[in-house]
mmCIF file of C-alpha atoms and ligand atoms in Angstrom:
data_model
loop_
_atom_site.group_PDB
_atom_site.id
_atom_site.type_symbol
_atom_site.label_atom_id
_atom_site.label_comp_id
_atom_site.label_asym_id
_atom_site.label_seq_id
_atom_site.Cartn_x
_atom_site.Cartn_y
_atom_site.Cartn_z
ATOM 1 C CA MET A 223 31.969 -5.879 9.915
ATOM 2 C CA THR A 224 30.123 -2.747 10.914
ATOM 3 C CA GLN A 225 26.545 -2.435 9.700
ATOM 4 C CA ARG A 226 26.311 -0.319 6.562
ATOM 5 C CA GLU A 227 23.729 2.447 6.837
ATOM 6 C CA ASN A 228 20.671 1.842 4.657
ATOM 7 C CA LEU A 229 20.118 4.977 2.557
ATOM 8 C CA LEU A 230 16.741 3.680 1.401
ATOM 9 C CA ASP A 231 15.258 3.923 4.892
ATOM 10 C CA LEU A 232 15.827 7.698 4.922
ATOM 11 C CA THR A 233 13.612 10.534 3.696
ATOM 12 C CA PRO A 234 15.167 12.798 1.024
ATOM 13 C CA ASP A 235 16.068 15.420 3.656
ATOM 14 C CA GLU A 236 17.724 12.825 5.890
ATOM 15 C CA ALA A 237 19.605 11.230 2.986
ATOM 16 C CA GLU A 238 20.782 14.641 1.816
ATOM 17 C CA THR A 239 22.147 15.514 5.263
ATOM 18 C CA ARG A 240 23.819 12.131 5.640
ATOM 19 C CA LEU A 241 25.403 12.230 2.177
ATOM 20 C CA SER A 242 26.524 15.790 2.678
ATOM 21 C CA THR A 243 28.463 14.801 5.825
ATOM 22 C CA PHE A 244 29.910 11.821 4.012
ATOM 23 C CA MET A 245 31.070 13.826 0.968
ATOM 24 C CA SER A 246 32.820 16.387 3.110
ATOM 25 C CA GLU A 247 34.490 13.570 5.102
ATOM 26 C CA VAL A 248 35.883 11.967 1.954
ATOM 27 C CA GLY A 249 36.769 15.337 0.429
ATOM 28 C CA GLU A 250 34.261 15.263 -2.444
ATOM 29 C CA PRO A 251 32.414 18.340 -3.723
ATOM 30 C CA GLU A 252 28.833 19.041 -2.620
ATOM 31 C CA TYR A 253 27.315 18.372 -6.064
ATOM 32 C CA ARG A 254 28.057 14.666 -5.549
ATOM 33 C CA VAL A 255 25.258 14.667 -2.949
ATOM 34 C CA ARG A 256 22.680 15.506 -5.590
ATOM 35 C CA GLN A 257 24.196 12.999 -7.996
ATOM 36 C CA VAL A 258 23.799 10.148 -5.504
ATOM 37 C CA LEU A 259 20.402 11.368 -4.272
ATOM 38 C CA ARG A 260 19.026 11.154 -7.811
ATOM 39 C CA ARG A 261 20.136 7.524 -8.058
ATOM 40 C CA LEU A 262 18.340 6.441 -4.885
ATOM 41 C CA TRP A 263 14.756 6.753 -6.158
ATOM 42 C CA GLN A 264 14.283 9.064 -9.126
ATOM 43 C CA ASN A 265 16.500 7.182 -11.538
ATOM 44 C CA PRO A 266 17.421 4.322 -9.251
ATOM 45 C CA ALA A 267 20.710 2.454 -9.531
ATOM 46 C CA ALA A 268 20.863 -1.284 -8.853
ATOM 47 C CA SER A 269 24.062 -0.747 -6.825
ATOM 48 C CA PHE A 270 26.673 1.932 -6.162
ATOM 49 C CA ASP A 271 28.777 0.256 -8.807
ATOM 50 C CA ALA A 272 26.090 1.061 -11.383
ATOM 51 C CA MET A 273 26.455 4.810 -10.687
ATOM 52 C CA THR A 274 28.954 5.114 -13.516
ATOM 53 C CA GLU A 275 28.732 8.899 -13.484
ATOM 54 C CA LEU A 276 30.753 8.773 -10.235
ATOM 55 C CA PRO A 277 34.482 8.046 -10.000
ATOM 56 C CA ALA A 278 35.190 4.359 -9.271
ATOM 57 C CA ALA A 279 36.975 5.137 -6.003
ATOM 58 C CA LEU A 280 33.978 7.086 -4.694
ATOM 59 C CA ARG A 281 31.625 4.277 -5.655
ATOM 60 C CA ARG A 282 33.719 1.877 -3.582
ATOM 61 C CA GLU A 283 33.740 4.241 -0.607
ATOM 62 C CA LEU A 284 29.980 4.682 -0.811
ATOM 63 C CA ASP A 285 29.559 0.931 -0.973
ATOM 64 C CA SER A 286 31.580 0.358 2.180
ATOM 65 C CA ALA A 287 29.618 2.996 4.114
ATOM 66 C CA PHE A 288 26.056 2.517 2.838
ATOM 67 C CA ALA A 289 23.605 -0.167 1.732
ATOM 68 C CA LEU A 290 21.094 0.021 -1.146
ATOM 69 C CA PRO A 291 19.076 -3.166 -0.564
ATOM 70 C CA ARG A 292 17.042 -4.603 -3.415
ATOM 71 C CA LEU A 293 13.899 -6.713 -3.057
ATOM 72 C CA GLU A 294 14.357 -10.135 -4.602
ATOM 73 C CA LEU A 295 11.826 -10.779 -7.364
ATOM 74 C CA VAL A 296 10.709 -14.417 -7.164
ATOM 75 C CA VAL A 297 7.614 -14.499 -9.356
ATOM 76 C CA ARG A 298 6.312 -12.203 -12.072
ATOM 77 C CA GLN A 299 2.967 -13.105 -13.598
ATOM 78 C CA LYS A 300 1.064 -11.351 -16.342
ATOM 79 C CA SER A 301 -2.711 -11.553 -16.665
ATOM 80 C CA VAL A 302 -4.432 -11.554 -20.055
ATOM 81 C CA ASP A 303 -5.872 -8.142 -19.052
ATOM 82 C CA GLY A 304 -2.364 -6.641 -18.634
ATOM 83 C CA THR A 305 -2.349 -6.779 -14.833
ATOM 84 C CA GLN A 306 1.008 -7.939 -13.486
ATOM 85 C CA LYS A 307 1.642 -9.527 -10.146
ATOM 86 C CA PHE A 308 5.014 -9.621 -8.402
ATOM 87 C CA LEU A 309 6.104 -11.726 -5.457
ATOM 88 C CA PHE A 310 9.162 -10.331 -3.655
ATOM 89 C CA ARG A 311 11.273 -12.117 -1.070
ATOM 90 C CA LEU A 312 12.692 -10.004 1.758
ATOM 91 C CA SER A 313 16.049 -10.480 3.460
ATOM 92 C CA ASP A 314 14.536 -12.600 6.252
ATOM 93 C CA GLY A 315 12.649 -14.837 3.815
ATOM 94 C CA GLU A 316 9.228 -13.188 4.182
ATOM 95 C CA ALA A 317 7.264 -12.896 0.938
ATOM 96 C CA ILE A 318 5.169 -9.914 -0.115
ATOM 97 C CA GLU A 319 3.055 -9.070 -3.119
ATOM 98 C CA THR A 320 2.783 -6.088 -5.425
ATOM 99 C CA VAL A 321 0.290 -5.740 -8.279
ATOM 100 C CA ALA A 322 0.527 -3.382 -11.269
ATOM 101 C CA ILE A 323 -2.823 -2.546 -12.879
ATOM 102 C CA PRO A 324 -2.827 -0.656 -16.195
ATOM 103 C CA GLU A 325 -5.928 1.351 -17.124
ATOM 104 C CA GLY A 326 -5.845 3.773 -20.044
ATOM 105 C CA ASN A 327 -2.705 5.835 -19.650
ATOM 106 C CA ARG A 328 -2.391 5.158 -15.923
ATOM 107 C CA VAL A 329 -0.669 2.337 -14.111
ATOM 108 C CA THR A 330 -1.762 1.820 -10.519
ATOM 109 C CA LEU A 331 0.619 -0.047 -8.255
ATOM 110 C CA CYS A 332 -1.002 -1.887 -5.369
ATOM 111 C CA ILE A 333 1.602 -2.155 -2.615
ATOM 112 C CA SER A 334 1.953 -4.102 0.644
ATOM 113 C CA SER A 335 2.670 -2.496 4.005
ATOM 114 C CA GLN A 336 2.975 -5.593 6.217
ATOM 115 C CA ALA A 337 3.999 -9.240 5.781
ATOM 116 C CA GLY A 338 0.680 -10.906 6.514
ATOM 117 C CA CYS A 339 -2.036 -9.104 8.431
ATOM 118 C CA ALA A 340 -3.402 -9.313 11.969
ATOM 119 C CA LEU A 341 -6.960 -8.262 11.164
ATOM 120 C CA ARG A 342 -8.426 -11.530 9.862
ATOM 121 C CA CYS A 343 -11.243 -10.134 7.728
ATOM 122 C CA ALA A 344 -13.317 -13.206 6.900
ATOM 123 C CA PHE A 345 -13.084 -12.952 3.081
ATOM 124 C CA CYS A 346 -9.402 -11.987 2.796
ATOM 125 C CA ALA A 347 -6.535 -14.345 1.900
ATOM 126 C CA THR A 348 -3.949 -12.231 3.720
ATOM 127 C CA GLY A 349 -6.048 -12.248 6.887
ATOM 128 C CA ALA A 350 -6.098 -16.044 6.777
ATOM 129 C CA MET A 351 -2.296 -16.262 6.864
ATOM 130 C CA GLY A 352 -1.924 -14.158 10.008
ATOM 131 C CA PHE A 353 0.601 -11.461 10.858
ATOM 132 C CA SER A 354 4.364 -11.844 10.501
ATOM 133 C CA ARG A 355 5.810 -8.348 10.789
ATOM 134 C CA ASN A 356 5.642 -4.729 9.744
ATOM 135 C CA LEU A 357 7.560 -3.821 6.595
ATOM 136 C CA GLU A 358 10.376 -1.325 6.816
ATOM 137 C CA VAL A 359 10.446 1.938 4.890
ATOM 138 C CA HIS A 360 12.678 0.614 2.100
ATOM 139 C CA GLU A 361 10.595 -2.554 1.768
ATOM 140 C CA ILE A 362 7.407 -0.572 1.120
ATOM 141 C CA ALA A 363 8.815 2.211 -1.091
ATOM 142 C CA GLY A 364 11.189 -0.387 -2.592
ATOM 143 C CA GLN A 365 8.221 -2.055 -4.309
ATOM 144 C CA VAL A 366 7.888 1.097 -6.443
ATOM 145 C CA ARG A 367 11.668 1.452 -6.852
ATOM 146 C CA GLU A 368 11.872 -2.096 -8.200
ATOM 147 C CA MET A 369 9.357 -1.232 -10.941
ATOM 148 C CA ARG A 370 11.953 1.216 -12.312
ATOM 149 C CA LEU A 371 14.822 -1.305 -12.031
ATOM 150 C CA ILE A 372 13.413 -4.519 -13.480
ATOM 151 C CA ASP A 373 13.597 -5.579 -17.140
ATOM 152 C CA GLU A 374 10.560 -4.155 -18.931
ATOM 153 C CA PRO A 375 10.174 -1.466 -16.277
ATOM 154 C CA VAL A 376 6.674 -0.414 -15.197
ATOM 155 C CA ASP A 377 5.914 3.299 -15.341
ATOM 156 C CA VAL A 378 3.827 3.743 -12.197
ATOM 157 C CA THR A 379 1.471 6.760 -12.079
ATOM 158 C CA ASN A 380 -0.750 5.893 -9.089
ATOM 159 C CA ILE A 381 -0.298 4.099 -5.781
ATOM 160 C CA VAL A 382 -2.861 2.294 -3.646
ATOM 161 C CA PHE A 383 -2.036 0.758 -0.263
ATOM 162 C CA MET A 384 -4.331 -2.179 -1.009
ATOM 163 C CA GLY A 385 -1.814 -5.011 -0.982
ATOM 164 C CA MET A 386 -1.011 -7.109 2.049
ATOM 165 C CA GLY A 387 -1.388 -5.586 5.488
ATOM 166 C CA GLU A 388 -3.026 -2.651 7.236
ATOM 167 C CA PRO A 389 -1.020 0.504 6.431
ATOM 168 C CA LEU A 390 -2.308 2.488 9.396
ATOM 169 C CA MET A 391 -1.040 -0.186 11.788
ATOM 170 C CA ASN A 392 2.438 0.492 10.436
ATOM 171 C CA TRP A 393 2.237 4.289 10.445
ATOM 172 C CA LYS A 394 5.804 4.623 11.720
ATOM 173 C CA ALA A 395 7.032 3.353 8.333
ATOM 174 C CA VAL A 396 4.110 4.453 6.132
ATOM 175 C CA ASP A 397 4.518 8.104 7.186
ATOM 176 C CA PRO A 398 8.071 8.484 5.735
ATOM 177 C CA VAL A 399 7.105 6.219 2.802
ATOM 178 C CA LEU A 400 4.411 8.762 1.835
ATOM 179 C CA THR A 401 7.154 11.388 1.734
ATOM 180 C CA LEU A 402 9.337 9.198 -0.491
ATOM 181 C CA LEU A 403 6.450 8.434 -2.835
ATOM 182 C CA ASN A 404 5.500 12.087 -3.196
ATOM 183 C CA ASP A 405 8.760 14.089 -2.973
ATOM 184 C CA PRO A 406 10.054 15.165 -6.415
ATOM 185 C CA ARG A 407 13.581 14.272 -5.266
ATOM 186 C CA ALA A 408 12.372 10.689 -4.672
ATOM 187 C CA LEU A 409 9.513 8.969 -6.555
ATOM 188 C CA GLY A 410 7.587 12.144 -7.422
ATOM 189 C CA ILE A 411 4.030 10.760 -7.512
ATOM 190 C CA GLY A 412 1.301 13.374 -6.902
ATOM 191 C CA ALA A 413 -0.399 13.120 -3.500
ATOM 192 C CA ARG A 414 -3.834 12.930 -5.152
ATOM 193 C CA HIS A 415 -2.607 9.817 -6.949
ATOM 194 C CA ILE A 416 -1.746 8.042 -3.691
ATOM 195 C CA THR A 417 -4.541 6.249 -1.768
ATOM 196 C CA ILE A 418 -4.255 4.746 1.698
ATOM 197 C CA SER A 419 -6.805 2.008 2.304
ATOM 198 C CA THR A 420 -7.693 1.147 5.896
ATOM 199 C CA VAL A 421 -10.217 -0.791 7.935
ATOM 200 C CA GLY A 422 -10.599 2.445 9.923
ATOM 201 C CA VAL A 423 -7.697 2.681 12.374
ATOM 202 C CA LEU A 424 -8.615 5.936 14.089
ATOM 203 C CA PRO A 425 -5.250 7.258 15.319
ATOM 204 C CA GLY A 426 -3.801 6.547 11.888
ATOM 205 C CA ILE A 427 -6.599 8.432 10.114
ATOM 206 C CA VAL A 428 -5.996 11.413 12.385
ATOM 207 C CA ALA A 429 -2.235 11.305 11.686
ATOM 208 C CA LEU A 430 -2.840 11.047 7.932
ATOM 209 C CA GLY A 431 -5.272 13.971 8.084
ATOM 210 C CA GLN A 432 -2.619 16.093 9.760
ATOM 211 C CA ARG A 433 -0.253 15.792 6.821
ATOM 212 C CA PRO A 434 -0.500 18.811 4.529
ATOM 213 C CA GLU A 435 -0.433 16.796 1.279
ATOM 214 C CA GLN A 436 -3.717 15.772 -0.354
ATOM 215 C CA PHE A 437 -3.294 12.006 0.054
ATOM 216 C CA ARG A 438 -6.506 10.076 -0.497
ATOM 217 C CA LEU A 439 -8.211 7.912 2.094
ATOM 218 C CA ALA A 440 -10.302 4.808 1.403
ATOM 219 C CA ILE A 441 -12.103 3.052 4.245
ATOM 220 C CA SER A 442 -13.072 -0.620 4.034
ATOM 221 C CA ILE A 443 -16.657 -0.533 5.323
ATOM 222 C CA HIS A 444 -18.017 -3.808 3.891
ATOM 223 C CA ALA A 445 -21.092 -3.816 6.165
ATOM 224 C CA PRO A 446 -23.503 -1.047 7.192
ATOM 225 C CA THR A 447 -24.322 -2.347 10.701
ATOM 226 C CA ASP A 448 -22.040 -3.145 13.633
ATOM 227 C CA GLU A 449 -23.444 -6.623 14.003
ATOM 228 C CA LEU A 450 -22.729 -7.649 10.433
ATOM 229 C CA ARG A 451 -19.422 -5.784 10.302
ATOM 230 C CA ARG A 452 -18.244 -7.505 13.487
ATOM 231 C CA SER A 453 -18.911 -10.888 11.921
ATOM 232 C CA LEU A 454 -16.832 -10.022 8.838
ATOM 233 C CA MET A 455 -14.164 -7.770 10.349
ATOM 234 C CA PRO A 456 -13.046 -8.474 13.929
ATOM 235 C CA ILE A 457 -11.501 -4.965 14.102
ATOM 236 C CA ASN A 458 -15.048 -3.605 14.372
ATOM 237 C CA VAL A 459 -14.974 -4.499 18.073
ATOM 238 C CA LYS A 460 -12.149 -2.018 18.637
ATOM 239 C CA TYR A 461 -13.257 0.547 16.058
ATOM 240 C CA PRO A 462 -17.048 0.275 15.565
ATOM 241 C CA LEU A 463 -18.859 2.003 12.710
ATOM 242 C CA ALA A 464 -19.665 5.125 14.741
ATOM 243 C CA ASP A 465 -15.944 5.754 15.305
ATOM 244 C CA VAL A 466 -15.097 5.095 11.676
ATOM 245 C CA ILE A 467 -17.830 7.472 10.529
ATOM 246 C CA GLU A 468 -16.595 10.129 12.901
ATOM 247 C CA ALA A 469 -13.031 9.745 11.619
ATOM 248 C CA ALA A 470 -14.270 10.051 8.037
ATOM 249 C CA GLN A 471 -16.101 13.230 8.993
ATOM 250 C CA VAL A 472 -13.118 14.885 10.643
ATOM 251 C CA PHE A 473 -10.791 13.954 7.774
ATOM 252 C CA ASP A 474 -10.756 17.193 5.825
ATOM 253 C CA ARG A 475 -10.860 15.584 2.385
ATOM 254 C CA ARG A 476 -13.427 13.431 0.643
ATOM 255 C CA VAL A 477 -13.149 9.743 1.532
ATOM 256 C CA THR A 478 -14.068 6.610 -0.379
ATOM 257 C CA PHE A 479 -15.993 3.743 1.213
ATOM 258 C CA GLU A 480 -14.952 0.347 -0.089
ATOM 259 C CA TYR A 481 -17.655 -2.292 -0.016
ATOM 260 C CA VAL A 482 -16.920 -5.855 -1.107
ATOM 261 C CA MET A 483 -20.059 -7.545 -2.445
ATOM 262 C CA LEU A 484 -20.702 -10.835 -0.622
ATOM 263 C CA GLY A 485 -23.611 -12.801 -2.063
ATOM 264 C CA GLY A 486 -26.487 -13.192 0.415
ATOM 265 C CA VAL A 487 -24.440 -11.561 3.185
ATOM 266 C CA ASN A 488 -24.232 -7.792 2.678
ATOM 267 C CA ASP A 489 -25.876 -7.245 -0.707
ATOM 268 C CA GLY A 490 -29.591 -6.864 0.171
ATOM 269 C CA ALA A 491 -31.845 -3.854 -0.491
ATOM 270 C CA GLU A 492 -31.787 -2.955 3.200
ATOM 271 C CA HIS A 493 -27.980 -2.970 3.205
ATOM 272 C CA ALA A 494 -27.939 -0.592 0.238
ATOM 273 C CA ARG A 495 -30.245 1.787 2.071
ATOM 274 C CA GLN A 496 -28.161 1.680 5.270
ATOM 275 C CA LEU A 497 -24.898 2.071 3.382
ATOM 276 C CA ALA A 498 -26.232 5.086 1.491
ATOM 277 C CA GLU A 499 -27.204 6.679 4.779
ATOM 278 C CA LEU A 500 -23.718 6.234 6.231
ATOM 279 C CA ALA A 501 -22.092 7.525 3.049
ATOM 280 C CA ARG A 502 -24.296 10.617 3.067
ATOM 281 C CA GLU A 503 -23.415 11.355 6.661
ATOM 282 C CA CYS A 504 -19.786 11.796 5.654
ATOM 283 C CA ARG A 505 -20.212 12.736 1.996
ATOM 284 C CA ALA A 506 -18.295 9.631 1.017
ATOM 285 C CA PHE A 507 -17.931 8.174 -2.427
ATOM 286 C CA VAL A 508 -18.827 4.446 -2.539
ATOM 287 C CA ASN A 509 -16.724 1.916 -4.400
ATOM 288 C CA LEU A 510 -18.391 -1.497 -4.810
ATOM 289 C CA ILE A 511 -15.840 -4.305 -5.136
ATOM 290 C CA PRO A 512 -16.764 -7.639 -6.716
ATOM 291 C CA LEU A 513 -15.468 -10.421 -4.461
ATOM 292 C CA HIS A 514 -12.229 -11.894 -5.766
ATOM 293 C CA PRO A 515 -12.996 -15.618 -5.382
ATOM 294 C CA GLY A 516 -9.506 -16.957 -4.554
ATOM 295 C CA GLY A 517 -8.794 -17.152 -0.847
ATOM 296 C CA SER A 518 -12.232 -15.938 0.223
ATOM 297 C CA GLN A 519 -13.250 -18.982 2.235
ATOM 298 C CA GLY A 520 -16.902 -19.867 1.981
ATOM 299 C CA PHE A 521 -18.164 -16.629 0.436
ATOM 300 C CA ALA A 522 -19.873 -16.305 -2.924
ATOM 301 C CA ALA A 523 -19.641 -13.303 -5.196
ATOM 302 C CA THR A 524 -22.774 -11.249 -5.803
ATOM 303 C CA PRO A 525 -23.675 -11.710 -9.510
ATOM 304 C CA PRO A 526 -23.086 -8.663 -11.750
ATOM 305 C CA GLU A 527 -26.852 -7.886 -12.006
ATOM 306 C CA GLY A 528 -27.042 -7.892 -8.225
ATOM 307 C CA ILE A 529 -24.108 -5.475 -7.960
ATOM 308 C CA ALA A 530 -25.694 -3.186 -10.582
ATOM 309 C CA ARG A 531 -29.003 -3.219 -8.689
ATOM 310 C CA PHE A 532 -27.250 -2.474 -5.398
ATOM 311 C CA ALA A 533 -25.318 0.392 -7.051
ATOM 312 C CA ARG A 534 -28.578 1.902 -8.359
ATOM 313 C CA ALA A 535 -30.179 1.706 -4.933
ATOM 314 C CA VAL A 536 -27.233 3.564 -3.405
ATOM 315 C CA ARG A 537 -27.100 6.124 -6.221
ATOM 316 C CA ASP A 538 -30.856 6.769 -5.992
ATOM 317 C CA ARG A 539 -30.233 8.019 -2.470
ATOM 318 C CA GLY A 540 -27.901 10.716 -3.713
ATOM 319 C CA VAL A 541 -24.575 8.957 -3.159
ATOM 320 C CA GLU A 542 -21.870 8.750 -5.804
ATOM 321 C CA VAL A 543 -21.039 5.122 -6.472
ATOM 322 C CA ALA A 544 -18.724 3.170 -8.785
ATOM 323 C CA ILE A 545 -18.290 -0.538 -9.407
ATOM 324 C CA ARG A 546 -14.664 -1.582 -9.377
ATOM 325 C CA LYS A 547 -13.541 -3.823 -12.172
ATOM 326 C CA SER A 548 -12.060 -7.085 -11.005
ATOM 327 C CA ARG A 549 -8.608 -7.435 -12.494
ATOM 328 C CA GLY A 550 -6.102 -10.226 -12.762
ATOM 329 C CA MET A 551 -8.671 -12.972 -12.113
ATOM 330 C CA ASP A 552 -6.372 -15.496 -13.828
ATOM 331 C CA ILE A 553 -3.337 -14.697 -11.678
ATOM 332 C CA ALA A 554 -4.805 -14.728 -8.162
ATOM 333 C CA ALA A 555 -4.379 -10.976 -7.913
ATOM 334 C CA ALA A 556 -6.469 -10.207 -4.834
ATOM 335 C CA CYS A 557 -4.911 -9.403 -1.495
ATOM 336 C CA GLY A 558 -2.610 -12.231 -0.363
ATOM 337 C CA GLN A 559 -3.658 -14.743 -2.967
ATOM 338 C CA LEU A 560 -0.345 -15.233 -4.754
ATOM 339 C CA ARG A 561 1.616 -15.818 -1.579
ATOM 340 C CA VAL A 562 -0.977 -18.348 -0.427
ATOM 341 C CA GLU A 563 -0.773 -20.098 -3.770
ATOM 342 C CA ARG A 564 3.049 -20.316 -3.699
ATOM 343 C CA LEU A 565 3.753 -20.934 -0.052
ATOM 344 C CA GLY A 566 0.541 -22.490 1.199
ATOM 345 C CA ARG A 567 -1.363 -21.298 4.231
ATOM 346 C CA ARG A 568 1.608 -21.332 6.547
ATOM 347 C CA PRO A 569 0.933 -20.279 10.085
ATOM 348 C CA PRO A 570 2.459 -16.894 10.863
ATOM 349 C CA ARG A 571 6.142 -17.073 11.680
ATOM 350 C CA ALA A 572 5.988 -14.631 14.549
ATOM 351 C CA ALA A 573 2.428 -14.633 15.739
ATOM 352 C CA LYS A 574 3.303 -13.246 19.168
ATOM 353 C CA GLN A 575 4.506 -9.996 17.721
ATOM 354 C CA HIS A 576 1.064 -8.560 17.178
ATOM 355 C CA GLY A 577 0.360 -5.717 14.812
ATOM 356 C CA ASP A 578 0.178 -2.944 17.319
ATOM 357 C CA ILE A 579 -0.898 0.422 16.139
ATOM 358 C CA GLN A 580 2.104 2.598 15.686
ATOM 359 C CA VAL A 581 1.405 6.257 15.432
ATOM 360 C CA ALA A 582 4.424 8.521 15.592
HETATM 361 N N1 SAH B 176 -5.957 -3.396 5.262
HETATM 362 C C1 SAH B 176 -6.382 -2.412 4.297
HETATM 363 C C2 SAH B 176 -5.708 -2.495 2.946
HETATM 364 C C3 SAH B 176 -5.469 -3.847 2.319
HETATM 365 S S1 SAH B 176 -6.852 -4.743 1.642
HETATM 366 C C4 SAH B 176 -7.889 -2.483 4.146
HETATM 367 O O1 SAH B 176 -8.494 -3.431 4.620
HETATM 368 O O2 SAH B 176 -8.470 -1.553 3.588
HETATM 369 C C5 SAH B 176 -7.444 -3.757 0.296
HETATM 370 C C6 SAH B 176 -8.904 -4.027 -0.014
HETATM 371 O O3 SAH B 176 -9.097 -5.326 -0.576
HETATM 372 C C7 SAH B 176 -9.795 -3.948 1.218
HETATM 373 O O4 SAH B 176 -10.946 -3.199 0.943
HETATM 374 C C8 SAH B 176 -10.131 -5.427 1.430
HETATM 375 O O5 SAH B 176 -11.289 -5.593 2.194
HETATM 376 C C9 SAH B 176 -10.252 -5.915 0.005
HETATM 377 N N2 SAH B 176 -10.242 -7.375 -0.155
HETATM 378 C C10 SAH B 176 -9.637 -8.318 0.605
HETATM 379 N N3 SAH B 176 -9.897 -9.566 0.138
HETATM 380 C C11 SAH B 176 -10.691 -9.401 -0.945
HETATM 381 C C12 SAH B 176 -11.306 -10.320 -1.854
HETATM 382 N N4 SAH B 176 -11.143 -11.637 -1.748
HETATM 383 N N5 SAH B 176 -12.065 -9.790 -2.856
HETATM 384 C C13 SAH B 176 -12.216 -8.451 -2.979
HETATM 385 N N6 SAH B 176 -11.672 -7.550 -2.166
HETATM 386 C C14 SAH B 176 -10.917 -8.017 -1.140
#
């Protein structure tokens, strides 16, 4: 059997061109292109067969030429606070997580960009499992598509790349995914409602900054000195704070610094002062994250009073700061925790294949 072409790995322009050629080959009118295009992402169909607005014969022809792969939903958990966590299995058996977080009239979907992660941040459950592979375009954007297809669909308004993996080490796929998320012919989510979170992969930040859309950038800082940051985030050897700060400065939009509060490690008065200084240098907004206890080997959360005190110290130095609410505490909703809970801390399947930086 010849390999069917996966329409969900294409950008809207590419899919349009491909479908246009196909329709003329099978002698169908051009308006069929738009009909199928709409059913890829906007109002997704579970299969070609479900596109009942098309003639049955055309549906069969489409099905023999193209694939519309689904992600297999293995676990769906609901937290008492309304947060939902999804575990999807991919065609090669890899498992990835997606979290939906409602807040007022928004629903933020936290999506994964890699199976596992190569970066091994000391407090992160995904880091502990190691890197398996980069996700493909349809596996990343498919997490949002599935929200429209499942029973009790989830109406996603915002996207954060804060699930498993480092998005800027999979730029080759994340770049077209951003197009699919944002394009009105695909998922139609406003660029300002899409946030890429990174440890500070410089070439990726530059590539993101070159896109014309107003996507948001969040940088995981987590420590205000190289020495401390190196001990928590091995990537700091390759991209030390000075580089990260420079990247944040050249990025032409306001960035957010993420700072996970680790009791007795990075939450002292001196740290607050140093962090405020860095944030001021690049006019960054600071987001303090309470440590999600599951999977964070050996670290203790800073108590709420300590986080409030730290926030005040940063704010008093003229930096905008917010404390992120911890959500889904009862369903292991932090990065990588559900997969660890279900599958155990398996060693990475393909550890040799390291997460190289891919910048198109
Ligand atoms: N690799 C990217 C995106 C995925 S992680 C990045 O590091 O930014 C998204 C955020 O969750 C990061 O800020 C990460 O440091 C944070 N995180 C990881 N484990 C956590 C935990 N146990 N508690 C709180 N935040 C955590």
